[in-house]
Amino acid sequence: MEAENHTGVSQFILLGLSEDPDLQPLLFGLFLSMYLVTVLGNLLIILAVSSDPHLHTPMYFFLSNLSFMDICFTSTTVPKMLVNIQAHSKDISYRGCLTQVYFFMIFAGMDNFLLTTMAYDRFVAICHPLNYMVIMNPRLCVLLVLTSWFIIFWVSLLHLLLIMRLTFSGHTEIPHFFCDLPPLLKVASSDTHINNIILYVATALLGVFPITGILYSYSQIVFSLKRMSSTGSKYKAFSTCGSHLCVVSLYYGTSLVEYLSFTLTHSSQGSTVASVMYTVVTPMLNPFIYSLRNRDVKGALGRLLSRAASCC
């Protein structure tokens, strides 16, 4: 089949998670449930932080932003998959596919930056407690979030413009349940050398620097904890990092597995499972991790639900 110009490609075919028609109702129910739990859980975190004055601190400001990004992150992929399952269709339009790629990169990148910013926040809180509110002032917190938006906006836009110059064959099949950059580049009919270079450079810069920042922050935290004489003080200081460490491990662990599955193996099934963990399971678990391991969030959620119950 001869390659057509990308303007002639009206749609792509998403192969999805399974070809078995008997599994489609099960997949629909499972992913609808996980999506609703993700949206509800993260929405409760946002409402709890915004409604409780005790949580109006830099740490919870970044947490509420992370919850918002997780809602958007999951909403980029899961609703379209649910619609396709319900309609017994695998189609996605060319513009819809590019839109999905663009917003997926934005929200994934914002998750990455926010986790790094939250590590820096814990570093300042534990290593420089007396100057914490001076350093992490509201202006700096907003600036960090806006800078993250600015960087990831232009990086994602660059990827999008490079995709638009590619050509695809008619009725191109994408071995995935949503449009992501690596599988889309694999099915392109034209040369993707420049795209791959930019992808590797962006992955290295936006992956290595944040991870380095997180590791540096926690290395300094460990050194500060060693200098504390009281065991109770050590536990109290490090307990505020426990939830963040769990989320970081889950996020980077699943994203690393997904990246390695795409680059080192030829198994679409393995990469699809890793993508489900990265795009659906991780955002769903984040609210549980922060609510179960954090007394302040747990208390705020309890007060929020109590007010809601009294109103009803």
Coordinates of C-alpha atoms in Angstrom, one line a residue:
M1 CA 0.0 0.0 0.0
E2 CA 1.4 3.4 -1.0
A3 CA 1.9 6.0 1.6
E4 CA -0.5 8.8 1.5
N5 CA 0.0 12.4 2.6
H6 CA -1.1 12.9 6.2
T7 CA -3.8 15.3 5.1
G8 CA -5.4 12.3 3.3
V9 CA -5.5 10.1 6.3
S10 CA -8.9 10.6 7.9
Q11 CA -8.5 8.1 10.7
F12 CA -6.4 5.6 12.5
I13 CA -7.4 2.2 13.9
L14 CA -6.6 1.6 17.6
L15 CA -6.2 -2.1 18.1
G16 CA -7.0 -1.7 21.8
L17 CA -6.4 -4.2 24.7
S18 CA -8.0 -7.3 23.2
E19 CA -9.6 -8.6 20.0
D20 CA -11.8 -11.0 22.0
P21 CA -15.5 -9.8 21.8
D22 CA -16.4 -11.6 24.9
L23 CA -13.9 -9.6 26.9
Q24 CA -15.2 -6.2 25.8
P25 CA -18.0 -5.9 28.4
L26 CA -15.6 -6.9 31.1
L27 CA -13.0 -4.3 29.9
F28 CA -15.7 -1.6 29.7
G29 CA -16.9 -2.2 33.2
L30 CA -13.4 -2.5 34.7
F31 CA -12.0 0.7 33.0
L32 CA -15.2 2.7 33.7
S33 CA -14.9 1.8 37.4
M34 CA -11.2 2.7 37.6
Y35 CA -11.9 6.0 35.7
L36 CA -14.7 7.0 38.1
V37 CA -12.6 6.1 41.1
T38 CA -9.7 8.1 39.7
V39 CA -11.9 11.2 39.1
L40 CA -13.8 11.0 42.4
G41 CA -10.6 10.3 44.5
N42 CA -8.6 13.1 43.0
L43 CA -11.6 15.5 43.1
L44 CA -12.0 14.8 46.8
I45 CA -8.3 15.6 47.4
I46 CA -8.8 18.9 45.5
L47 CA -11.9 19.8 47.5
A48 CA -10.3 18.8 50.8
V49 CA -7.2 21.0 50.2
S50 CA -9.2 24.0 49.0
S51 CA -11.8 23.8 51.8
D52 CA -9.5 23.2 54.8
P53 CA -7.4 26.2 55.9
H54 CA -4.9 23.9 57.6
L55 CA -4.0 22.5 54.2
H56 CA -3.3 25.9 52.6
T57 CA 0.5 25.2 52.5
P58 CA 2.9 24.8 49.6
M59 CA 2.9 21.0 50.0
Y60 CA -0.8 20.6 49.6
F61 CA -0.9 23.3 46.9
F62 CA 1.3 21.1 44.8
L63 CA -0.7 18.0 45.8
S64 CA -4.0 19.6 44.6
N65 CA -2.3 20.5 41.3
L66 CA -1.1 16.9 41.0
S67 CA -4.6 15.6 41.6
F68 CA -6.0 17.9 38.9
M69 CA -3.3 16.7 36.4
D70 CA -4.1 13.1 37.2
I71 CA -7.8 13.7 36.4
C72 CA -6.8 15.3 33.1
F73 CA -4.2 12.7 32.4
T74 CA -6.7 9.8 32.7
S75 CA -9.4 11.7 30.9
T76 CA -7.2 12.1 27.8
T77 CA -7.2 8.3 27.1
V78 CA -9.9 6.3 29.0
P79 CA -13.1 8.0 27.8
K80 CA -12.2 7.5 24.1
M81 CA -11.4 3.9 24.8
L82 CA -14.7 3.4 26.6
V83 CA -16.6 5.0 23.7
N84 CA -14.9 2.7 21.2
I85 CA -15.7 -0.4 23.3
Q86 CA -19.3 0.6 23.6
A87 CA -19.7 1.5 19.9
H88 CA -17.8 -1.7 18.8
S89 CA -15.4 0.6 16.9
K90 CA -11.6 1.0 16.9
D91 CA -11.5 4.2 14.9
I92 CA -10.0 7.6 15.9
S93 CA -9.8 10.5 13.6
Y94 CA -6.4 12.0 12.5
R95 CA -7.1 15.2 14.4
G96 CA -8.4 13.3 17.4
C97 CA -5.3 11.2 17.5
L98 CA -2.9 14.2 17.3
T99 CA -5.0 16.0 20.0
Q100 CA -4.7 12.9 22.2
V101 CA -1.0 12.8 21.8
Y102 CA -0.5 16.5 22.5
F103 CA -2.6 16.6 25.7
F104 CA -1.2 13.2 26.9
M105 CA 2.4 14.6 26.7
I106 CA 1.3 17.8 28.5
F107 CA -0.3 16.1 31.5
A108 CA 2.3 13.3 31.7
G109 CA 5.0 16.0 31.7
M110 CA 3.2 18.1 34.3
D111 CA 3.0 15.1 36.6
N112 CA 6.8 14.7 36.2
F113 CA 7.5 18.3 37.0
L114 CA 5.1 18.4 40.0
L115 CA 6.6 15.3 41.6
T116 CA 10.0 17.0 41.3
T117 CA 8.7 20.3 42.8
M118 CA 7.1 18.3 45.7
A119 CA 10.5 16.7 46.4
Y120 CA 12.1 20.2 46.5
D121 CA 9.3 21.3 48.8
R122 CA 10.1 18.4 51.2
F123 CA 13.8 19.2 51.0
V124 CA 13.2 22.9 52.1
A125 CA 10.8 21.8 54.8
I126 CA 13.2 19.4 56.4
C127 CA 16.6 20.9 55.7
H128 CA 15.6 24.5 56.1
P129 CA 12.6 24.5 58.4
L130 CA 13.0 28.0 59.9
N131 CA 13.1 29.5 56.4
Y132 CA 10.5 27.2 54.9
M133 CA 7.6 29.7 54.5
V134 CA 10.0 32.4 53.4
I135 CA 11.6 30.3 50.6
M136 CA 8.4 28.5 49.6
N137 CA 6.3 31.6 49.4
P138 CA 3.1 31.7 47.3
R139 CA 4.8 33.6 44.5
L140 CA 7.5 31.0 44.1
C141 CA 4.9 28.1 44.2
V142 CA 2.8 29.7 41.5
L143 CA 6.0 30.5 39.5
L144 CA 7.2 26.9 39.7
V145 CA 3.8 25.6 38.4
L146 CA 3.6 28.2 35.6
T147 CA 7.2 27.5 34.5
S148 CA 6.4 23.8 34.3
W149 CA 3.4 24.6 32.2
F150 CA 5.5 26.8 29.9
I151 CA 8.2 24.2 29.3
I152 CA 5.9 21.3 28.7
F153 CA 3.6 23.3 26.5
W154 CA 6.5 24.2 24.0
V155 CA 8.0 20.7 24.2
S156 CA 4.7 19.1 23.4
L157 CA 4.0 21.6 20.6
L158 CA 7.4 20.8 19.0
H159 CA 6.5 17.1 19.0
L160 CA 3.1 17.8 17.5
L161 CA 4.5 19.9 14.7
L162 CA 7.1 17.2 13.9
I163 CA 4.3 14.6 13.8
M164 CA 2.3 16.8 11.4
R165 CA 5.1 16.6 8.8
L166 CA 4.9 12.7 8.7
T167 CA 3.0 10.6 6.2
F168 CA 0.9 7.6 7.1
S169 CA -0.6 4.8 5.1
G170 CA -4.4 4.6 4.7
H171 CA -6.2 2.8 7.6
T172 CA -3.0 2.7 9.7
E173 CA -3.3 0.4 12.7
I174 CA -1.8 1.5 16.0
P175 CA -1.0 -1.4 18.4
H176 CA -2.2 0.5 21.4
F177 CA -5.5 1.6 23.2
F178 CA -4.7 5.3 22.7
C179 CA -2.6 7.5 20.5
D180 CA 0.9 7.8 22.1
L181 CA 4.0 9.2 20.5
P182 CA 6.3 6.1 20.3
P183 CA 3.7 3.7 18.7
L184 CA 2.6 6.5 16.4
L185 CA 6.2 7.0 15.1
K186 CA 6.5 3.3 14.6
V187 CA 3.6 3.2 12.1
A188 CA 4.6 6.3 10.1
S189 CA 5.4 5.7 6.5
S190 CA 8.0 8.5 6.2
D191 CA 11.3 9.0 7.8
T192 CA 11.1 9.6 11.6
H193 CA 14.8 10.1 12.3
I194 CA 14.4 13.7 13.4
N195 CA 11.3 12.8 15.5
N196 CA 13.2 10.0 17.3
I197 CA 16.2 12.3 18.0
I198 CA 13.9 15.0 19.5
L199 CA 12.0 12.3 21.4
Y200 CA 15.2 10.8 22.9
V201 CA 16.6 14.3 23.8
A202 CA 13.3 15.4 25.4
T203 CA 13.0 12.1 27.3
A204 CA 16.6 12.5 28.6
L205 CA 16.2 16.1 29.6
L206 CA 12.7 15.9 31.0
G207 CA 13.4 12.5 32.7
V208 CA 17.0 12.7 33.9
F209 CA 16.9 16.2 35.4
P210 CA 13.7 15.7 37.4
I211 CA 14.9 12.3 38.7
T212 CA 18.3 13.9 39.5
G213 CA 16.5 16.6 41.4
I214 CA 14.4 14.1 43.4
L215 CA 17.4 12.0 44.2
Y216 CA 19.4 15.1 45.3
S217 CA 16.5 16.3 47.5
Y218 CA 16.1 13.0 49.3
S219 CA 19.9 12.6 49.7
Q220 CA 20.0 15.9 51.5
I221 CA 16.9 14.9 53.5
V222 CA 18.6 11.7 54.7
F223 CA 21.7 13.6 55.7
S224 CA 19.6 16.1 57.7
L225 CA 17.7 13.2 59.4
K226 CA 21.0 11.6 60.4
R227 CA 22.0 14.8 62.3
M228 CA 18.8 14.8 64.3
S229 CA 19.2 13.3 67.8
S230 CA 15.6 12.4 68.5
T231 CA 14.1 9.3 67.0
G232 CA 10.6 10.9 67.2
S233 CA 11.8 14.0 65.3
K234 CA 13.3 11.7 62.6
Y235 CA 10.1 9.8 62.2
K236 CA 7.9 12.9 62.1
A237 CA 10.1 14.6 59.5
F238 CA 10.4 11.6 57.2
S239 CA 6.7 10.6 57.6
T240 CA 5.8 13.7 55.5
C241 CA 7.9 12.2 52.7
G242 CA 6.4 8.7 52.8
S243 CA 3.4 9.4 50.5
H244 CA 5.5 11.3 48.0
L245 CA 8.1 8.5 47.8
C246 CA 5.4 5.9 47.2
V247 CA 3.9 8.0 44.4
V248 CA 7.3 8.7 42.9
S249 CA 8.2 5.0 42.9
L250 CA 4.9 4.1 41.3
Y251 CA 5.1 6.8 38.7
Y252 CA 8.7 6.4 37.6
G253 CA 8.6 2.6 38.0
T254 CA 5.6 2.1 35.6
S255 CA 6.8 4.7 33.2
L256 CA 10.3 3.1 33.0
V257 CA 8.7 -0.3 32.3
E258 CA 6.5 1.2 29.6
Y259 CA 9.5 2.9 28.0
L260 CA 11.6 -0.2 28.0
S261 CA 8.7 -2.3 26.7
F262 CA 8.4 0.0 23.7
T263 CA 12.1 0.3 22.9
L264 CA 13.6 -3.0 23.9
T265 CA 10.9 -5.6 23.1
H266 CA 8.6 -6.3 20.2
S267 CA 5.7 -7.5 22.4
S268 CA 2.7 -5.2 22.1
Q269 CA 1.0 -7.1 24.9
G270 CA 3.7 -6.3 27.4
S271 CA 3.9 -2.6 26.5
T272 CA 0.1 -2.4 26.7
V273 CA 0.0 -3.8 30.2
A274 CA 2.7 -1.4 31.3
S275 CA 0.8 1.5 29.7
V276 CA -2.4 0.6 31.6
M277 CA -0.4 0.6 34.9
Y278 CA 1.2 4.0 34.0
T279 CA -1.9 5.8 32.6
V280 CA -4.8 4.3 34.6
V281 CA -3.7 2.5 37.7
T282 CA -1.2 5.0 39.0
P283 CA -3.5 8.1 38.9
M284 CA -6.2 5.9 40.6
L285 CA -3.9 4.9 43.4
N286 CA -2.4 8.4 44.2
P287 CA -5.4 9.7 46.2
F288 CA -5.5 6.5 48.3
I289 CA -1.7 6.8 49.0
Y290 CA -2.0 10.4 50.1
S291 CA -5.2 9.9 52.1
L292 CA -4.2 6.7 53.9
R293 CA -0.7 7.7 54.8
N294 CA -1.3 11.4 55.6
R295 CA -3.2 12.3 58.8
D296 CA -3.8 15.9 57.6
V297 CA -5.4 14.8 54.4
K298 CA -7.4 12.0 56.1
G299 CA -8.7 14.5 58.7
A300 CA -9.6 17.1 56.0
L301 CA -11.5 14.4 54.0
G302 CA -13.4 13.4 57.1
R303 CA -14.4 17.0 57.8
L304 CA -15.4 17.5 54.2
L305 CA -17.6 14.4 54.1
S306 CA -19.1 15.3 57.4
R307 CA -20.1 18.7 56.1
A308 CA -21.5 17.2 52.9
A309 CA -23.5 14.7 55.0
S310 CA -24.9 17.4 57.3
C311 CA -25.9 19.4 54.2
C312 CA -27.8 16.5 52.8

